[in-house]
CSV table of C-alpha atoms in Angstrom, one decimal:
chain,number,residue,atom,x,y,z
A,1,MET,CA,80.3,162.9,110.4
A,2,SER,CA,77.6,160.8,109.1
A,3,ILE,CA,78.1,157.0,108.8
A,4,MET,CA,78.6,157.4,104.9
A,5,ASP,CA,81.1,160.1,105.5
A,6,LYS,CA,83.1,157.7,107.5
A,7,SER,CA,82.6,154.9,104.8
A,8,ILE,CA,84.1,157.2,102.4
A,9,ALA,CA,87.0,158.2,104.4
A,10,SER,CA,88.0,155.0,105.4
A,11,ARG,CA,87.9,153.3,102.0
A,12,ILE,CA,89.8,156.6,100.5
A,13,ALA,CA,92.7,155.8,103.6
A,14,LEU,CA,92.7,152.4,102.8
A,15,LEU,CA,93.0,152.7,99.2
A,16,LEU,CA,96.4,155.3,99.8
A,17,GLY,CA,97.7,153.1,102.7
A,18,LEU,CA,97.7,149.9,100.3
A,19,PHE,CA,99.2,152.3,97.3
A,20,CYS,CA,102.2,153.3,100.0
A,21,LEU,CA,102.5,149.7,101.4
A,22,VAL,CA,102.8,148.5,97.7
A,23,LEU,CA,105.2,151.0,96.3
A,24,CYS,CA,107.6,150.6,99.7
A,25,ALA,CA,107.3,146.8,99.6
A,26,PHE,CA,108.7,147.7,95.7
A,27,LEU,CA,111.6,150.1,96.5
A,28,ILE,CA,112.9,147.7,99.7
A,29,SER,CA,112.9,144.7,97.3
A,30,LEU,CA,114.5,146.8,94.5
A,31,LEU,CA,117.3,147.8,96.8
A,32,GLN,CA,117.7,144.3,98.3
A,33,LEU,CA,118.2,142.7,94.9
A,34,LEU,CA,120.6,145.8,93.7
A,35,LYS,CA,122.4,144.8,97.0
A,36,MET,CA,122.8,141.3,96.3
A,37,LEU,CA,124.0,142.0,92.9
A,38,SER,CA,126.5,144.6,93.7
A,39,GLU,CA,127.7,142.0,96.3
A,40,GLU,CA,127.9,139.2,93.7
A,41,ALA,CA,129.9,141.5,91.2
A,42,ASP,CA,132.2,142.5,93.5
A,43,GLU,CA,133.1,138.8,94.8
A,44,THR,CA,133.6,137.8,91.2
A,45,VAL,CA,136.0,140.9,90.6
A,46,ASN,CA,137.6,140.3,93.6
A,47,VAL,CA,138.6,136.9,92.6
A,48,ALA,CA,139.0,137.1,89.0
A,49,LEU,CA,141.7,140.2,89.0
A,50,PRO,CA,143.6,138.5,91.4
A,51,ASN,CA,143.9,135.2,89.8
A,52,MET,CA,144.7,137.0,86.5
A,53,ALA,CA,147.1,138.7,87.9
A,54,ILE,CA,149.2,136.0,89.6
A,55,ALA,CA,148.9,133.9,86.2
A,56,SER,CA,150.4,137.3,84.3
A,57,TYR,CA,153.3,137.1,86.9
A,58,ILE,CA,153.8,133.4,86.7
A,59,SER,CA,154.2,133.6,82.6
A,60,LYS,CA,156.6,136.6,83.6
A,61,GLU,CA,158.4,134.6,85.9
A,62,SER,CA,158.5,131.6,83.7
A,63,GLU,CA,159.7,134.0,80.7
A,64,TRP,CA,162.5,135.0,82.8
A,65,ALA,CA,163.4,131.8,83.3
A,66,LYS,CA,163.7,130.8,79.7
A,67,GLY,CA,165.8,134.1,79.5
A,68,ILE,CA,168.1,133.5,82.7
A,69,LEU,CA,168.7,129.5,81.4
A,70,HIS,CA,169.8,130.9,77.8
A,71,ASP,CA,172.3,133.4,79.6
A,72,SER,CA,173.6,130.8,81.6
A,73,ILE,CA,174.4,128.2,78.8
A,74,LEU,CA,175.8,130.9,77.0
A,75,CYS,CA,178.4,131.5,80.1
A,76,ARG,CA,181.9,130.4,79.5
A,77,ASP,CA,183.7,132.5,82.5
A,78,ARG,CA,183.6,131.7,86.0
A,79,PHE,CA,182.8,135.1,87.1
A,80,VAL,CA,179.8,135.6,84.7
A,81,HIS,CA,178.4,132.4,85.6
A,82,LEU,CA,178.8,133.3,89.3
A,83,GLY,CA,176.7,136.5,89.0
A,84,VAL,CA,173.9,134.4,87.2
A,85,VAL,CA,173.9,132.2,90.0
A,86,GLN,CA,173.8,135.2,92.7
A,87,GLU,CA,170.7,136.7,90.4
A,88,ILE,CA,168.6,133.2,90.6
A,89,GLU,CA,169.5,133.3,94.0
A,90,ALA,CA,168.1,137.1,94.9
A,91,ARG,CA,165.1,136.5,92.4
A,92,ARG,CA,163.9,133.5,94.9
A,93,PHE,CA,162.7,131.5,91.9
A,94,PRO,CA,160.0,129.7,92.2
A,95,GLU,CA,160.1,130.2,96.2
A,96,ASN,CA,157.7,133.6,94.9
A,97,VAL,CA,156.1,132.0,92.6
A,98,LEU,CA,154.8,129.3,95.2
A,99,GLU,CA,154.1,131.9,97.5
A,100,SER,CA,151.5,134.0,95.1
A,101,LEU,CA,150.3,130.5,93.9
A,102,GLU,CA,148.8,129.9,97.4
A,103,ALA,CA,146.3,132.7,96.7
A,104,LEU,CA,145.4,131.6,93.3
A,105,ALA,CA,141.3,130.5,93.6
A,106,VAL,CA,141.4,127.9,90.9
A,107,ASP,CA,140.9,124.1,90.3
A,108,PRO,CA,143.6,122.3,92.8
A,109,GLY,CA,144.6,120.0,89.5
A,110,VAL,CA,145.8,123.5,87.7
A,111,LYS,CA,147.4,124.4,90.5
A,112,GLU,CA,149.3,121.0,91.3
A,113,LYS,CA,150.1,121.0,87.9
A,114,ILE,CA,151.8,124.8,88.2
A,115,LYS,CA,153.5,123.7,91.3
A,116,ASN,CA,155.3,120.5,89.8
A,117,ASN,CA,156.1,122.9,86.5
A,118,LEU,CA,157.7,125.2,89.0
A,119,HIS,CA,159.8,122.5,90.8
A,120,GLU,CA,160.7,121.1,87.6
A,121,LEU,CA,161.8,124.5,86.1
A,122,ASN,CA,164.1,125.2,89.2
A,123,GLY,CA,165.6,121.7,88.8
A,124,ILE,CA,166.3,122.3,85.5
A,125,LEU,CA,168.0,125.9,86.7
A,126,ALA,CA,170.1,123.9,88.9
A,127,GLY,CA,171.0,121.1,86.8
A,128,THR,CA,171.8,123.7,84.0
A,129,ASN,CA,174.1,126.0,86.5
A,130,GLN,CA,176.2,122.3,87.5
A,131,ALA,CA,176.5,121.4,84.1
A,132,VAL,CA,177.7,125.0,82.9
A,133,ALA,CA,180.4,125.2,86.0
A,134,GLN,CA,181.4,121.7,85.0
A,135,ARG,CA,182.1,122.8,81.5
A,136,ILE,CA,184.0,126.0,82.7
A,137,ASP,CA,186.3,123.9,84.5
A,138,ASN,CA,186.3,121.6,81.2
A,139,LEU,CA,187.5,124.6,79.3
A,140,ARG,CA,189.9,125.8,81.5
A,141,ASN,CA,191.7,122.3,81.9
A,142,THR,CA,191.9,122.1,77.9
A,143,GLU,CA,193.1,125.6,77.7
A,144,ARG,CA,196.0,124.6,80.4
A,145,LEU,CA,196.4,121.8,78.3
A,146,VAL,CA,196.5,123.4,74.9
A,147,LYS,CA,199.3,126.3,76.6
A,148,ARG,CA,201.3,122.8,77.1
A,149,ILE,CA,200.8,121.4,73.3
A,150,ARG,CA,201.9,124.9,72.1
A,151,THR,CA,204.8,125.0,74.2
A,152,LEU,CA,205.8,122.0,72.8
A,153,ASN,CA,205.1,122.4,69.5
A,154,ALA,CA,207.5,125.7,70.5
A,155,ASP,CA,210.3,123.5,71.3
A,156,LEU,CA,210.2,121.3,68.0
A,157,PRO,CA,212.1,123.9,66.1
A,158,GLN,CA,215.1,124.3,68.8
A,159,LEU,CA,215.3,120.7,68.9
A,160,GLU,CA,214.8,119.8,64.9
A,161,ARG,CA,217.8,122.3,64.7
A,162,GLU,CA,219.9,120.1,67.2
A,163,LEU,CA,219.3,117.1,65.9
A,164,TYR,CA,218.7,117.4,61.9
A,165,ALA,CA,222.5,117.5,61.5
A,166,SER,CA,222.9,114.0,62.6
A,167,GLY,CA,221.3,112.9,59.6
A,168,ASP,CA,219.3,109.9,61.6
A,169,PRO,CA,216.4,109.1,59.2
A,170,GLY,CA,214.0,108.0,62.1
A,171,PHE,CA,214.3,111.5,63.7
A,172,ASN,CA,212.2,112.6,60.2
A,173,VAL,CA,209.6,110.1,61.2
A,174,TRP,CA,209.2,110.9,64.5
A,175,LYS,CA,209.3,114.3,63.6
A,176,THR,CA,205.9,114.0,61.5
A,177,ALA,CA,204.2,111.6,64.0
A,178,TYR,CA,205.0,114.2,66.6
A,179,SER,CA,203.8,117.2,64.3
A,180,ASP,CA,200.7,114.8,63.4
A,181,VAL,CA,199.9,114.2,67.1
A,182,LEU,CA,200.1,117.6,68.3
A,183,THR,CA,197.9,119.2,65.3
A,184,ALA,CA,195.2,116.4,65.9
A,185,MET,CA,195.0,117.6,69.9
A,186,LEU,CA,194.9,121.5,68.8
A,187,LEU,CA,192.3,120.8,66.4
A,188,LEU,CA,190.3,118.6,68.7
A,189,SER,CA,190.7,121.3,71.6
A,190,MET,CA,189.1,123.8,69.1
A,191,HIS,CA,185.9,121.3,69.5
A,192,HIS,CA,185.8,121.0,65.6
A,193,ASP,CA,183.2,119.5,63.8
A,194,ARG,CA,185.0,116.4,62.3
A,195,PRO,CA,183.5,113.2,63.4
A,196,TYR,CA,184.9,112.5,66.6
A,197,SER,CA,185.1,108.7,66.5
A,198,LEU,CA,187.7,109.5,63.7
A,199,LEU,CA,189.5,112.0,65.2
A,200,LYS,CA,190.0,110.1,68.2
A,201,SER,CA,191.0,107.2,66.1
A,202,GLU,CA,193.5,109.4,64.3
A,203,ILE,CA,195.2,110.6,67.9
A,204,ARG,CA,195.4,107.2,68.7
A,205,THR,CA,196.9,106.0,65.7
A,206,ASP,CA,199.5,108.7,65.7
A,207,VAL,CA,200.3,108.5,69.2
A,208,LYS,CA,201.2,104.6,69.0
A,209,ARG,CA,203.3,105.5,65.7
A,210,LEU,CA,204.7,108.5,67.8
A,211,LEU,CA,206.2,106.2,70.4
A,212,ARG,CA,207.3,103.5,67.9
A,213,SER,CA,209.3,105.9,66.2
A,214,ALA,CA,210.7,107.2,69.4
A,215,GLU,CA,211.9,103.8,70.0
A,216,ALA,CA,213.5,103.5,66.6
A,217,SER,CA,215.5,106.7,66.9
A,218,PRO,CA,219.0,106.8,68.0
A,219,PHE,CA,218.3,109.8,70.2
A,220,SER,CA,215.3,107.9,71.9
A,221,GLY,CA,216.1,109.2,75.3
A,222,ARG,CA,214.9,112.5,74.5
A,223,LEU,CA,212.7,112.0,72.2
A,224,LYS,CA,210.7,109.5,74.6
A,225,LYS,CA,210.2,112.3,76.8
A,226,LEU,CA,208.6,114.5,74.6
A,227,SER,CA,206.8,111.7,73.0
A,228,SER,CA,205.6,110.3,76.3
A,229,ASP,CA,204.5,113.9,77.2
A,230,ALA,CA,202.2,114.3,74.3
A,231,ALA,CA,200.4,110.9,75.0
A,232,THR,CA,199.7,111.5,78.4
A,233,MET,CA,198.0,114.7,77.4
A,234,ALA,CA,196.2,113.1,74.7
A,235,LEU,CA,195.5,109.6,76.4
A,236,ALA,CA,195.4,110.3,80.1
A,237,GLU,CA,192.4,110.2,82.3
A,238,ASP,CA,192.7,114.3,82.7
A,239,GLY,CA,193.9,114.2,79.0
A,240,LEU,CA,192.6,115.8,76.0
A,241,LEU,CA,190.3,112.6,74.8
A,242,ALA,CA,188.4,112.6,78.3
A,243,LEU,CA,188.3,116.2,78.4
A,244,TYR,CA,186.5,116.2,74.9
A,245,GLU,CA,184.5,113.2,75.7
A,246,GLU,CA,183.5,114.9,79.1
A,247,TYR,CA,183.1,118.3,77.2
A,248,THR,CA,180.7,116.8,74.8
A,249,ALA,CA,178.4,114.6,77.2
A,250,LEU,CA,178.1,118.1,78.9
A,251,GLU,CA,176.9,119.4,75.7
A,252,SER,CA,174.3,116.8,75.1
A,253,THR,CA,173.4,117.5,79.0
A,254,LEU,CA,172.4,121.3,78.0
A,255,ASP,CA,170.7,120.3,75.1
A,256,ALA,CA,168.9,117.9,76.9
A,257,LEU,CA,168.1,120.4,79.5
A,258,LYS,CA,167.1,123.0,76.9
A,259,ILE,CA,164.5,121.0,75.6
A,260,THR,CA,163.2,119.7,78.5
A,261,HIS,CA,163.0,123.5,79.7
A,262,GLN,CA,161.0,124.3,76.6
A,263,TYR,CA,158.3,121.7,77.4
A,264,THR,CA,158.2,122.3,81.2
A,265,SER,CA,157.9,126.4,80.3
A,266,ASN,CA,155.5,126.1,77.9
A,267,SER,CA,153.2,123.8,80.0
A,268,LEU,CA,153.5,126.4,82.9
A,269,ILE,CA,152.6,129.1,80.5
A,270,GLU,CA,149.5,127.0,79.5
A,271,SER,CA,148.4,126.7,82.9
A,272,ALA,CA,148.8,130.2,83.4
A,273,ASN,CA,147.0,131.3,80.3
A,274,ALA,CA,144.1,128.3,81.5
A,275,VAL,CA,143.9,130.6,85.1
A,276,SER,CA,143.5,133.6,82.8
A,277,GLN,CA,141.1,132.4,80.6
A,278,GLN,CA,139.0,130.8,83.6
A,279,SER,CA,138.9,133.9,85.1
A,280,TRP,CA,137.9,136.0,82.4
A,281,THR,CA,134.9,133.5,81.7
A,282,SER,CA,133.6,134.0,84.8
A,283,ILE,CA,133.7,137.7,84.6
A,284,GLN,CA,131.9,137.5,81.3
A,285,ALA,CA,129.5,134.9,83.1
A,286,SER,CA,128.9,137.4,85.8
A,287,LYS,CA,128.4,140.3,83.5
A,288,LYS,CA,125.9,138.2,81.4
A,289,THR,CA,124.1,137.4,85.0
A,290,LEU,CA,124.0,141.0,86.2
A,291,ALA,CA,122.3,142.1,82.2
A,292,GLU,CA,120.1,139.4,82.5
A,293,ARG,CA,119.1,140.4,86.5
A,294,TYR,CA,118.7,144.2,85.3
A,295,ALA,CA,116.5,143.3,82.4
A,296,ILE,CA,114.4,141.5,85.5
A,297,ILE,CA,114.6,144.4,87.2
A,298,VAL,CA,113.4,146.7,84.6
A,299,ALA,CA,110.5,144.5,84.0
A,300,THR,CA,109.9,144.7,87.4
A,301,VAL,CA,110.0,148.7,87.6
A,302,GLY,CA,107.8,148.6,84.6
A,303,VAL,CA,105.2,146.6,85.8
A,304,THR,CA,105.4,148.2,89.4
A,305,PHE,CA,105.0,151.6,87.6
A,306,PHE,CA,101.6,150.6,85.5
A,307,LEU,CA,100.4,149.0,89.1
A,308,ALA,CA,100.7,151.8,90.7
A,309,VAL,CA,99.5,154.5,87.8
A,310,PHE,CA,96.4,151.9,87.8
A,311,LEU,CA,96.1,152.1,91.6
A,312,ALA,CA,96.3,155.7,91.5
A,313,LEU,CA,94.0,156.2,88.9
A,314,PHE,CA,91.6,153.9,91.1
A,315,ILE,CA,92.0,156.0,94.4
A,316,TYR,CA,91.6,159.5,92.0
A,317,ARG,CA,88.3,157.7,90.6
A,318,SER,CA,87.1,157.0,93.9
A,319,ILE,CA,88.1,160.3,95.4
A,320,VAL,CA,85.9,161.9,92.4
A,321,ARG,CA,82.8,159.6,92.6
A,322,ASN,CA,82.8,159.8,96.4
A,323,VAL,CA,83.8,163.3,97.6
A,324,VAL,CA,84.3,165.9,94.5
A,325,ASP,CA,81.4,164.8,92.5
A,326,PRO,CA,78.8,165.3,95.8
A,327,ILE,CA,80.3,168.3,96.6
A,328,LYS,CA,79.8,169.7,92.8
A,329,ARG,CA,76.5,168.7,93.0
A,330,LEU,CA,75.4,170.4,96.7
A,331,ASN,CA,77.6,173.8,95.1
A,332,ASN,CA,75.5,173.5,92.2
A,333,CYS,CA,72.1,173.3,94.5
A,334,MET,CA,73.3,176.2,96.3
A,335,LEU,CA,73.7,178.1,93.3
A,336,ASP,CA,70.5,177.5,91.7
A,337,ARG,CA,69.0,178.3,95.1
A,338,VAL,CA,70.3,181.7,95.3
A,339,ASN,CA,69.4,182.3,91.8
A,340,ARG,CA,65.9,181.5,93.0
A,341,ILE,CA,65.7,178.1,91.1
A,342,PRO,CA,63.5,175.6,92.7
A,343,THR,CA,66.1,172.5,93.0
A,344,PRO,CA,66.0,170.0,95.4
A,345,PHE,CA,68.8,169.0,97.5
A,346,PRO,CA,71.0,165.7,96.4
């Protein structure tokens, strides 16, 4: 092989090697870039989806707490309330939510706010259950007093028959005051919407009038006992007025707890929505980044394709110019010589 042949072969081999090298480098870079994009997308999804699931779980638990609070406030029976308390204990709120919250990959401030809201809701549920239990006891004590009041009221006709024949005018005054006291207490036991201060004043006034009329009656011994029982039921520390004050205080406490729960529950739902929104935003940002990088990849593929075509054409032209064309000229020369056409060798 001549020196010129070796030079041509080496140039062609160099061009082919350069082409293969550029193509391999491009393919390797493309594979690395695709792998990196896939890992980034997986990482974003692995963080965002659990966050959204936990946020949805927190919102669901908040709605459950709202429902169980409403059920607890409506309880008027001890066994029904015990079932509500057992449901809360079985659900382990908010321990289950706090366990899930540890896996939440969000801003520490948001996580701390959610924790505080959960503890507040748990305290509200505990306070509500305590107030409801006290209200149930209050209603049971009120019911026992009402039964005693109705017993006194039922005994009044018999007493009236026994004492009416005496013709004592003081008995009629006592009977009127006695009936007024019992009626007012029965009205109060139904938690009527009349102004409490007015009804309380009426009961105290009627009790004083009842005791005075019992003293003035010639049958004061028997009437004093009934008057004293009625006064005790109304004014004692565990009497109807005290029970009504306790009932109204408990109702006010439950109303305040409902308002506090509404605020805390809304705050918790807002925090959960913020977590979901943050996760969705991160997914959208990752999607946008992937789209931009894929655009870069497409552009790079296009540039590389045109570069490869250019190199291929260059190599092809080099082969044609240095190998094929000389062979063609030599072949033409040989054909001319065969046809006895004088032609010099190229």
